[in-house]
Amino acid sequence: MPDAPNHNNGIEECLSEEQVEELMVRTSRKQVRSDYRRSLGSEASRRYCDINNKKN
């Protein structure tokens, strides 16, 4: 019995250099979008806090 389960059942998928590059580009774009949405949320929260602090 192996130590870890073999999820690919012995079939190894080899990506071409072009496929690896495309995967990296897609992953990078997703990360940039995620970071951008996070920064927008932080900016909106900061502005909300600034507005509420000015009222007090």
Short mmCIF file of C-alpha atoms in Angstrom, two decimals:
data_model
loop_
_atom_site.label_atom_id
_atom_site.label_comp_id
_atom_site.label_asym_id
_atom_site.label_seq_id
_atom_site.Cartn_x
_atom_site.Cartn_y
_atom_site.Cartn_z
CA MET A 1 0.00 0.00 0.00
CA PRO A 2 1.54 3.36 -1.01
CA ASP A 3 2.15 6.13 1.51
CA ALA A 4 0.08 8.68 -0.41
CA PRO A 5 -2.84 8.07 -2.74
CA ASN A 6 -2.04 8.35 -6.42
CA HIS A 7 -4.72 10.70 -7.75
CA ASN A 8 -3.64 10.55 -11.39
CA ASN A 9 -3.61 6.73 -11.55
CA GLY A 10 -0.15 6.63 -13.08
CA ILE A 11 -0.97 9.05 -15.91
CA GLU A 12 1.30 12.06 -15.83
CA GLU A 13 0.13 15.16 -17.62
CA CYS A 14 3.02 17.09 -19.12
CA LEU A 15 2.24 20.64 -20.08
CA SER A 16 3.99 22.26 -22.97
CA GLU A 17 5.96 25.43 -22.38
CA GLU A 18 3.15 27.39 -24.06
CA GLN A 19 0.53 25.83 -21.79
CA VAL A 20 2.60 26.58 -18.70
CA GLU A 21 2.99 30.19 -19.79
CA GLU A 22 -0.76 30.53 -20.42
CA LEU A 23 -1.50 29.03 -17.01
CA MET A 24 0.88 31.49 -15.37
CA VAL A 25 -0.74 34.43 -17.20
CA ARG A 26 -4.24 33.37 -16.16
CA THR A 27 -3.14 32.85 -12.56
CA SER A 28 -1.43 36.25 -12.50
CA ARG A 29 -4.53 37.98 -13.88
CA LYS A 30 -6.72 36.35 -11.25
CA GLN A 31 -4.31 37.45 -8.52
CA VAL A 32 -4.22 41.03 -9.84
CA ARG A 33 -8.03 41.17 -9.93
CA SER A 34 -8.21 39.76 -6.42
CA ASP A 35 -5.69 42.28 -5.11
CA TYR A 36 -7.51 45.12 -6.90
CA ARG A 37 -10.89 44.15 -5.39
CA ARG A 38 -9.29 43.88 -1.96
CA SER A 39 -7.74 47.34 -2.32
CA LEU A 40 -11.08 48.82 -3.44
CA GLY A 41 -12.74 47.36 -0.36
CA SER A 42 -10.02 48.76 1.87
CA GLU A 43 -10.31 52.20 0.27
CA ALA A 44 -14.11 52.20 0.63
CA SER A 45 -13.78 51.19 4.28
CA ARG A 46 -11.19 53.90 4.92
CA ARG A 47 -13.40 56.56 3.31
CA TYR A 48 -16.40 55.39 5.31
CA CYS A 49 -14.40 55.67 8.52
CA ASP A 50 -13.10 59.12 7.51
CA ILE A 51 -16.63 60.37 6.83
CA ASN A 52 -17.93 59.01 10.14
CA ASN A 53 -15.01 60.52 12.07
CA LYS A 54 -15.68 63.95 10.54
CA LYS A 55 -19.32 63.79 11.70
CA ASN A 56 -18.25 63.28 15.33
#
